[in-house]
Amino acid sequence: MSPEATDRTRRGARARTTRRGFLALAASAGLAGCNGFGYFSDDRGPTVEGAALSEVASTDPPTVTERFPVEVEQSYLDEAAATAREHLSAVPAPLDESDVPNGVIRQEVSRLYEEANEALADAAEATTTADAMGRLRDAREDARAAAAAWAAIDGDLDREAVRASIPTVRRALEEFQFRWRYVGQAPVRAVLAHAQIEERVGFAGRRLRGAGEHHRRYRRRPDNPLAIGEFAGEVESARAAIDDAAYVYDRYVASLGDPRPIGEGLRAVGESLVETLDERREALPGEPHAEASSLVDRDVEGTPIAEALTGLRDAEYADGLDDELATGRRASVVLSVHDTLAQVRAFERLRERVADGEFVRVETIEDVRTIRDAAVDAVAAAADSERHSRLDRRLLASLGDFGYADRQIEEYADRDQVPVDWLVPDLSYYVAIEARAREVPAASATVAEAIGSEL
């Protein structure tokens, strides 16, 4: 999948590198469950009551939110929402056949209109600043796409007009990059602030490149209103990302009492941590996609810990790190290593626990409860750590979604008896969350030490 396509995977909080790894773990576990855990077998083994499973998953897991590195004014969020609503006001929704005779086009424009409104509602209810800003960026993109598509239908906009707006947006990006300096004061907060800026600058650059490719791809169909709408939406999302990057930077610099250059130090932190990570990764045992029993000296096949081990071993380590190094995203390099160190440590410690016989073969509902409670307790304990709370909370917020496994388990609520083997892939998700949560404080300590030594 291209970066541009990845950027368009929306609805809810933005996916992080670590979360993509855990979703991959969940997907591979789900496939393993379908193919290897008895869905089509008469030998069901131990079972548990479906209603009891629903009860286990009904308790709320701990919620950990990342502390945004700057205070974002409500007036700024309101302004972004107003921009989206202004675009939406140009669309005479709801559209009917008299407005747009082509049913496919009418349905698509209506979808964009509805999704923009959904994004606005999500932003208003968001529990974190990052989520609110991300959903408002989505809203601006979808609203502009809907408005541009309608304008193209109405004959008031063509592809060339959209293309002509790109240089202005690209110039705004270049002007911001020219004045952006790696400065800071409190080292960890500086890393987190500049990582937020880097993410938005990188997003804007990808969207502008994507818009240019879009124009070339559809230039032989210049009058397609949906293509024009998508084109305009990409440009608008780049503009929104630039606005956000500039706002975060200006708010951050204004909050500093004595800003000092940190660019070279930040580069050195990244290089040191990458070297540490490379050493840890090279020492990992086994080959990708190996069976769990080849990674440990015990027979653990068919257990949740086996699925978690192979998932952690095969997950995307430092996904995106090479690109971050190549493009000079110094703060993002540090945080990518932070993510991956926690995952490497989780794999290593999980192997040690297996060697010590510390794993559960699921046979009863109490075994299910034990596995989930262990994950809940591990996240809560890590969240209570005060030593490197900014780094800890950032990583804990992206560990994985308890709701995924909970929803999978709750699907069995209407069944009388459920073979426990069916539950292994979903329970392995809890095991992986627990394993990583246990290693968050240690991974944060390693990163904080590297940051402190150079900044």
XYZ file of C-alpha atoms in Angstrom:
455
model
C 0.000 0.000 0.000
C 1.340 3.421 -0.894
C 1.809 6.156 1.737
C -1.021 8.081 0.099
C -3.376 5.130 0.420
C -2.269 4.586 4.003
C -3.044 8.209 4.822
C -6.611 7.636 3.694
C -7.175 4.829 6.224
C -9.257 6.897 8.584
C -12.229 6.756 11.010
C -11.128 7.192 14.563
C -7.638 7.798 15.800
C -4.825 7.705 13.308
C -3.080 4.417 13.063
C 0.398 4.383 14.487
C 3.300 2.221 13.510
C 2.915 0.040 16.573
C -0.793 -0.309 16.132
C -0.324 -1.505 12.571
C 1.928 -4.208 13.976
C -0.699 -5.293 16.453
C -3.458 -5.258 13.877
C -1.242 -7.494 11.779
C -0.861 -9.754 14.802
C -4.628 -9.821 15.258
C -5.224 -10.556 11.585
C -2.710 -13.393 11.482
C -4.161 -14.790 14.684
C -7.645 -14.632 13.221
C -6.549 -16.537 10.137
C -4.866 -19.105 12.305
C -8.085 -19.503 14.236
C -10.128 -20.099 11.095
C -7.703 -22.606 9.640
C -6.256 -24.394 12.630
C -8.437 -24.232 15.713
C -11.372 -26.440 14.990
C -14.046 -24.309 13.370
C -14.765 -27.270 11.115
C -13.733 -30.023 13.528
C -15.897 -32.371 15.558
C -13.216 -32.671 18.269
C -14.055 -29.584 20.283
C -12.149 -30.282 23.507
C -12.874 -28.138 26.608
C -15.647 -25.566 26.289
C -16.838 -22.481 28.159
C -20.236 -20.813 28.293
C -20.799 -18.007 25.816
C -22.579 -15.874 28.402
C -19.599 -16.165 30.735
C -17.283 -14.947 27.977
C -19.426 -11.871 27.490
C -19.210 -11.142 31.214
C -15.406 -11.382 31.206
C -15.152 -8.865 28.364
C -17.719 -6.481 29.853
C -15.418 -4.738 32.350
C -13.835 -1.549 31.080
C -10.070 -1.745 30.452
C -7.837 1.164 31.493
C -7.853 4.109 29.122
C -4.501 5.820 28.603
C -4.286 9.011 26.569
C -1.131 10.623 25.279
C -0.361 14.061 26.650
C -0.110 16.467 23.722
C 3.105 18.526 23.892
C 1.364 21.894 23.471
C -1.896 23.381 24.664
C -4.244 23.732 21.696
C -6.767 26.526 21.968
C -10.418 25.699 21.385
C -10.601 28.670 19.051
C -8.142 26.978 16.706
C -10.191 23.788 16.594
C -13.342 25.845 16.051
C -11.706 27.608 13.123
C -10.822 24.292 11.474
C -14.377 23.056 11.974
C -15.728 26.281 10.487
C -13.586 25.767 7.385
C -15.092 22.314 6.866
C -18.623 23.599 7.409
C -18.042 26.379 4.913
C -17.159 23.786 2.277
C -20.221 21.728 3.195
C -22.499 24.733 2.894
C -21.840 24.765 -0.848
C -23.478 21.329 -1.282
C -27.312 21.379 -1.506
C -27.684 18.198 0.562
C -29.571 15.977 0.592
C -29.024 15.433 -3.109
C -31.768 13.889 -5.223
C -32.074 12.678 -8.784
C -32.907 16.127 -10.074
C -29.643 17.450 -8.613
C -27.446 14.569 -9.811
C -29.071 12.161 -12.274
C -26.130 9.746 -12.155
C -26.838 7.499 -9.171
C -23.239 6.443 -8.589
C -21.986 10.010 -8.534
C -24.888 11.117 -6.333
C -24.202 8.339 -3.843
C -20.488 9.121 -3.671
C -20.945 12.859 -3.170
C -23.537 12.141 -0.485
C -21.114 9.759 1.211
C -18.381 12.389 1.303
C -20.845 14.898 2.729
C -21.954 12.480 5.442
C -18.429 11.425 6.335
C -17.366 15.050 6.712
C -20.210 15.588 9.168
C -19.290 12.388 11.012
C -15.691 13.582 11.295
C -16.884 16.905 12.708
C -18.977 15.083 15.286
C -16.067 12.807 16.184
C -13.775 15.801 16.614
C -16.246 17.470 18.958
C -16.325 14.342 21.136
C -12.623 13.450 20.873
C -10.903 12.741 24.175
C -7.450 13.794 22.991
C -6.094 16.809 21.172
C -4.376 14.657 18.563
C -7.613 12.845 17.753
C -9.551 16.114 17.486
C -7.001 17.615 15.110
C -6.861 14.452 13.029
C -10.615 14.205 12.669
C -10.868 17.881 11.736
C -8.290 17.300 9.029
C -10.451 14.424 7.789
C -13.503 16.673 7.870
C -11.802 19.352 5.826
C -10.697 16.808 3.228
C -14.098 15.160 2.823
C -15.991 18.443 2.904
C -13.771 19.974 0.243
C -14.042 16.819 -1.877
C -17.841 16.928 -1.681
C -17.962 20.641 -2.449
C -15.537 20.355 -5.359
C -17.410 17.408 -6.846
C -20.672 19.370 -6.646
C -19.023 22.434 -8.181
C -17.728 20.264 -11.030
C -21.223 18.867 -11.576
C -22.579 22.405 -11.599
C -19.919 23.499 -14.101
C -18.162 25.897 -11.728
C -14.912 23.957 -11.233
C -12.587 21.944 -13.437
C -9.420 19.947 -12.936
C -7.167 22.730 -14.141
C -8.471 25.086 -11.469
C -7.681 22.546 -8.762
C -4.245 21.914 -10.226
C -3.570 25.646 -10.247
C -4.055 25.741 -6.449
C -1.228 23.282 -5.758
C 1.682 25.754 -6.096
C 0.136 27.994 -3.439
C -0.140 25.111 -0.993
C 3.330 23.842 -1.845
C 4.714 27.333 -1.279
C 3.042 27.452 2.158
C 4.734 24.156 3.038
C 8.129 25.384 1.867
C 7.761 28.646 3.771
C 6.973 26.789 6.960
C 9.879 24.393 6.503
C 12.186 27.363 5.946
C 11.307 28.923 9.312
C 10.988 25.683 11.287
C 13.955 25.119 13.583
C 14.719 22.242 15.904
C 14.686 24.140 19.190
C 13.644 23.072 22.641
C 14.070 23.179 26.355
C 12.758 20.146 28.260
C 14.326 17.339 26.156
C 11.531 14.736 26.103
C 8.832 17.307 25.451
C 10.972 18.721 22.639
C 11.155 15.306 20.965
C 7.397 14.812 21.244
C 6.607 18.294 19.930
C 8.869 18.028 16.894
C 7.572 14.538 16.148
C 4.060 15.985 15.915
C 5.330 18.625 13.499
C 7.250 16.086 11.431
C 4.161 13.898 11.090
C 2.130 16.785 9.705
C 4.855 18.042 7.393
C 5.377 14.514 6.066
C 1.641 14.061 5.581
C 1.368 17.333 3.667
C 4.271 16.403 1.418
C 2.789 13.007 0.630
C -0.595 14.488 -0.131
C 0.851 17.065 -2.480
C 2.794 14.372 -4.292
C -0.351 12.267 -4.370
C -2.342 15.157 -5.784
C 0.181 15.567 -8.573
C 0.010 11.851 -9.378
C -3.775 12.036 -9.265
C -3.766 14.833 -11.812
C -1.552 12.856 -14.180
C -3.591 9.690 -13.719
C -6.913 11.322 -14.540
C -5.884 13.980 -17.023
C -7.535 12.002 -19.822
C -10.836 12.198 -17.918
C -10.798 15.874 -16.992
C -14.541 16.223 -16.460
C -15.102 13.382 -13.996
C -16.614 15.181 -10.958
C -15.646 12.481 -8.462
C -12.020 12.555 -9.623
C -12.036 16.351 -9.381
C -13.500 16.114 -5.890
C -10.897 13.612 -4.740
C -8.157 15.758 -6.254
C -9.383 18.854 -4.417
C -9.747 16.901 -1.173
C -6.122 15.801 -1.293
C -4.974 19.382 -1.760
C -7.182 20.522 1.116
C -5.854 17.833 3.458
C -2.308 18.995 2.702
C -3.327 22.564 3.477
C -4.901 21.435 6.771
C -1.757 19.531 7.770
C 0.413 22.581 7.074
C -1.916 24.740 9.176
C -1.639 22.259 12.038
C 2.140 21.961 11.796
C 2.596 25.717 11.862
C 0.180 26.082 14.775
C 1.866 23.393 16.878
C 5.307 24.847 16.168
C 4.309 28.401 17.004
C 2.560 27.344 20.212
C 5.549 25.256 21.207
C 8.132 27.970 20.606
C 5.955 30.523 22.428
C 5.893 28.224 25.485
C 9.681 28.074 25.772
C 11.381 30.371 28.230
C 14.872 29.802 26.872
C 14.796 27.906 23.558
C 18.060 26.457 22.335
C 19.075 24.555 19.188
C 18.713 20.791 19.548
C 18.924 19.602 15.938
C 22.378 18.029 16.058
C 21.764 16.520 19.461
C 18.507 15.026 18.250
C 20.280 13.498 15.288
C 22.860 11.956 17.639
C 20.098 10.545 19.873
C 18.531 8.853 16.876
C 21.812 7.383 15.675
C 22.614 6.011 19.128
C 19.181 4.465 19.564
C 19.175 2.946 16.080
C 22.488 1.283 16.874
C 21.021 -0.092 20.110
C 17.955 -1.333 18.267
C 19.987 -3.010 15.538
C 21.952 -4.951 18.137
C 18.762 -6.112 19.857
C 17.095 -7.114 16.593
C 20.116 -9.057 15.373
C 20.046 -11.089 18.584
C 16.421 -12.176 18.092
C 16.159 -15.950 17.739
C 14.299 -17.831 15.065
C 13.242 -16.981 11.559
C 10.167 -14.994 10.545
C 6.967 -17.060 10.527
C 8.583 -19.802 12.586
C 6.395 -21.930 14.833
C 6.362 -20.826 18.453
C 7.872 -24.079 19.712
C 10.986 -23.378 17.632
C 11.453 -20.148 19.572
C 11.302 -21.754 23.017
C 12.227 -25.066 24.658
C 8.652 -25.967 25.542
C 5.680 -27.209 23.570
C 3.353 -24.216 23.620
C 1.558 -24.735 20.314
C -2.150 -24.041 20.547
C -1.805 -21.621 23.473
C -2.391 -17.857 23.501
C 1.229 -17.244 24.433
C 2.362 -19.139 21.321
C 0.264 -16.898 19.097
C 1.599 -13.821 20.909
C 5.206 -14.980 20.550
C 4.980 -15.520 16.813
C 3.021 -12.311 16.365
C 5.605 -10.254 18.232
C 8.437 -11.984 16.367
C 6.871 -11.371 12.967
C 5.442 -7.887 13.570
C 6.694 -4.895 11.609
C 9.751 -3.837 13.560
C 10.538 -0.146 13.156
C 8.112 0.170 10.263
C 8.922 3.445 8.531
C 12.274 3.951 10.259
C 14.311 3.814 7.050
C 12.128 6.494 5.487
C 12.361 8.648 8.611
C 16.154 8.402 8.547
C 16.279 9.187 4.829
C 14.022 12.233 5.123
C 15.624 13.634 8.265
C 12.641 13.215 10.612
C 14.884 13.185 13.637
C 12.250 13.141 16.358
C 10.232 10.457 14.599
C 13.320 8.240 14.452
C 13.612 8.420 18.231
C 9.965 7.496 18.746
C 10.061 4.685 16.191
C 12.934 3.137 18.110
C 10.982 3.651 21.328
C 8.050 1.702 19.865
C 10.221 -1.099 18.606
C 12.388 -1.472 21.689
C 9.263 -2.126 23.724
C 8.205 -4.769 21.231
C 11.619 -6.451 21.142
C 11.774 -6.465 24.926
C 8.252 -7.905 25.072
C 9.267 -10.787 22.831
C 12.417 -11.453 24.838
C 10.643 -11.410 28.201
C 7.789 -13.527 26.909
C 10.293 -16.207 25.923
C 11.755 -16.074 29.417
C 8.310 -16.478 30.945
C 7.662 -19.527 28.789
C 10.988 -21.009 29.861
C 9.900 -20.545 33.477
C 6.575 -22.247 32.784
C 4.641 -19.002 33.170
C 1.878 -19.468 30.638
C -1.735 -20.583 30.564
C -3.321 -23.424 28.660
C -6.911 -22.333 28.408
C -9.379 -24.860 29.768
C -11.864 -22.861 31.841
C -13.528 -19.461 31.953
C -11.196 -18.572 34.831
C -8.240 -19.061 32.491
C -9.818 -16.600 30.070
C -10.379 -14.107 32.881
C -6.807 -14.540 34.128
C -5.345 -13.712 30.717
C -7.471 -10.610 30.205
C -6.988 -9.358 33.777
C -3.228 -9.703 33.408
C -3.303 -7.388 30.389
C -5.507 -4.876 32.195
C -3.250 -4.895 35.253
C -0.074 -4.508 33.183
C -1.396 -1.447 31.372
C -2.649 0.099 34.617
C 0.683 -0.502 36.360
C 2.677 1.047 33.526
C 0.323 4.031 33.417
C 0.954 4.636 37.126
C 4.691 4.951 36.538
C 5.751 8.559 37.047
C 9.408 8.489 36.061
C 8.982 8.942 32.308
C 5.253 9.534 32.133
C 5.239 11.431 28.827
C 7.029 8.613 27.012
C 5.139 5.900 28.870
C 1.717 7.326 28.113
C 2.566 7.888 24.480
C 3.481 4.242 24.069
C 0.640 2.877 26.191
C -1.882 4.834 24.138
C -0.756 2.937 21.038
C -0.302 -0.564 22.472
C -3.420 -1.997 20.938
C -7.137 -1.900 21.306
C -8.649 -4.053 24.050
C -11.915 -3.533 22.237
C -10.776 -5.695 19.326
C -10.378 -8.832 21.424
C -13.392 -7.940 23.562
C -15.609 -7.662 20.510
C -14.334 -10.942 19.132
C -15.077 -12.725 22.384
C -18.480 -11.109 22.784
C -19.507 -12.523 19.422
C -19.826 -15.871 21.186
C -22.260 -14.517 23.783
C -25.291 -16.196 22.184
C -23.646 -19.614 22.009
C -24.319 -22.155 24.705
C -20.838 -23.681 24.723
C -17.708 -22.389 22.959
C -14.622 -24.557 22.335
C -11.706 -22.864 24.060
C -9.486 -23.495 21.039
C -11.628 -21.013 19.133
C -10.593 -18.317 21.623
C -6.822 -18.736 21.337
C -6.242 -16.115 18.596
C -8.265 -13.467 20.454
C -6.714 -14.235 23.828
C -3.253 -13.955 22.275
C -4.028 -10.303 21.637
C -4.407 -9.758 25.385
C -1.123 -11.597 25.986
C 0.695 -9.371 23.498
C -0.732 -6.206 25.074
C 0.324 -7.415 28.512
C 3.829 -8.294 27.320
C 4.402 -4.907 25.742
C 2.864 -2.975 28.641
C 5.259 -4.674 31.051
C 8.211 -3.424 28.985
C 7.028 0.156 28.465
C 8.813 1.637 31.516
C 12.119 -0.036 30.615
C 11.904 1.019 26.959
C 11.067 4.570 28.034
C 14.013 4.607 30.442
C 16.397 3.599 27.648
C 15.085 6.300 25.333
C 14.970 8.960 28.056
C 18.578 8.208 28.979
C 19.681 8.597 25.351
C 17.742 11.839 25.010
C 19.169 13.203 28.248
C 22.739 12.382 27.281
C 22.584 14.423 24.064
C 19.983 17.143 24.689
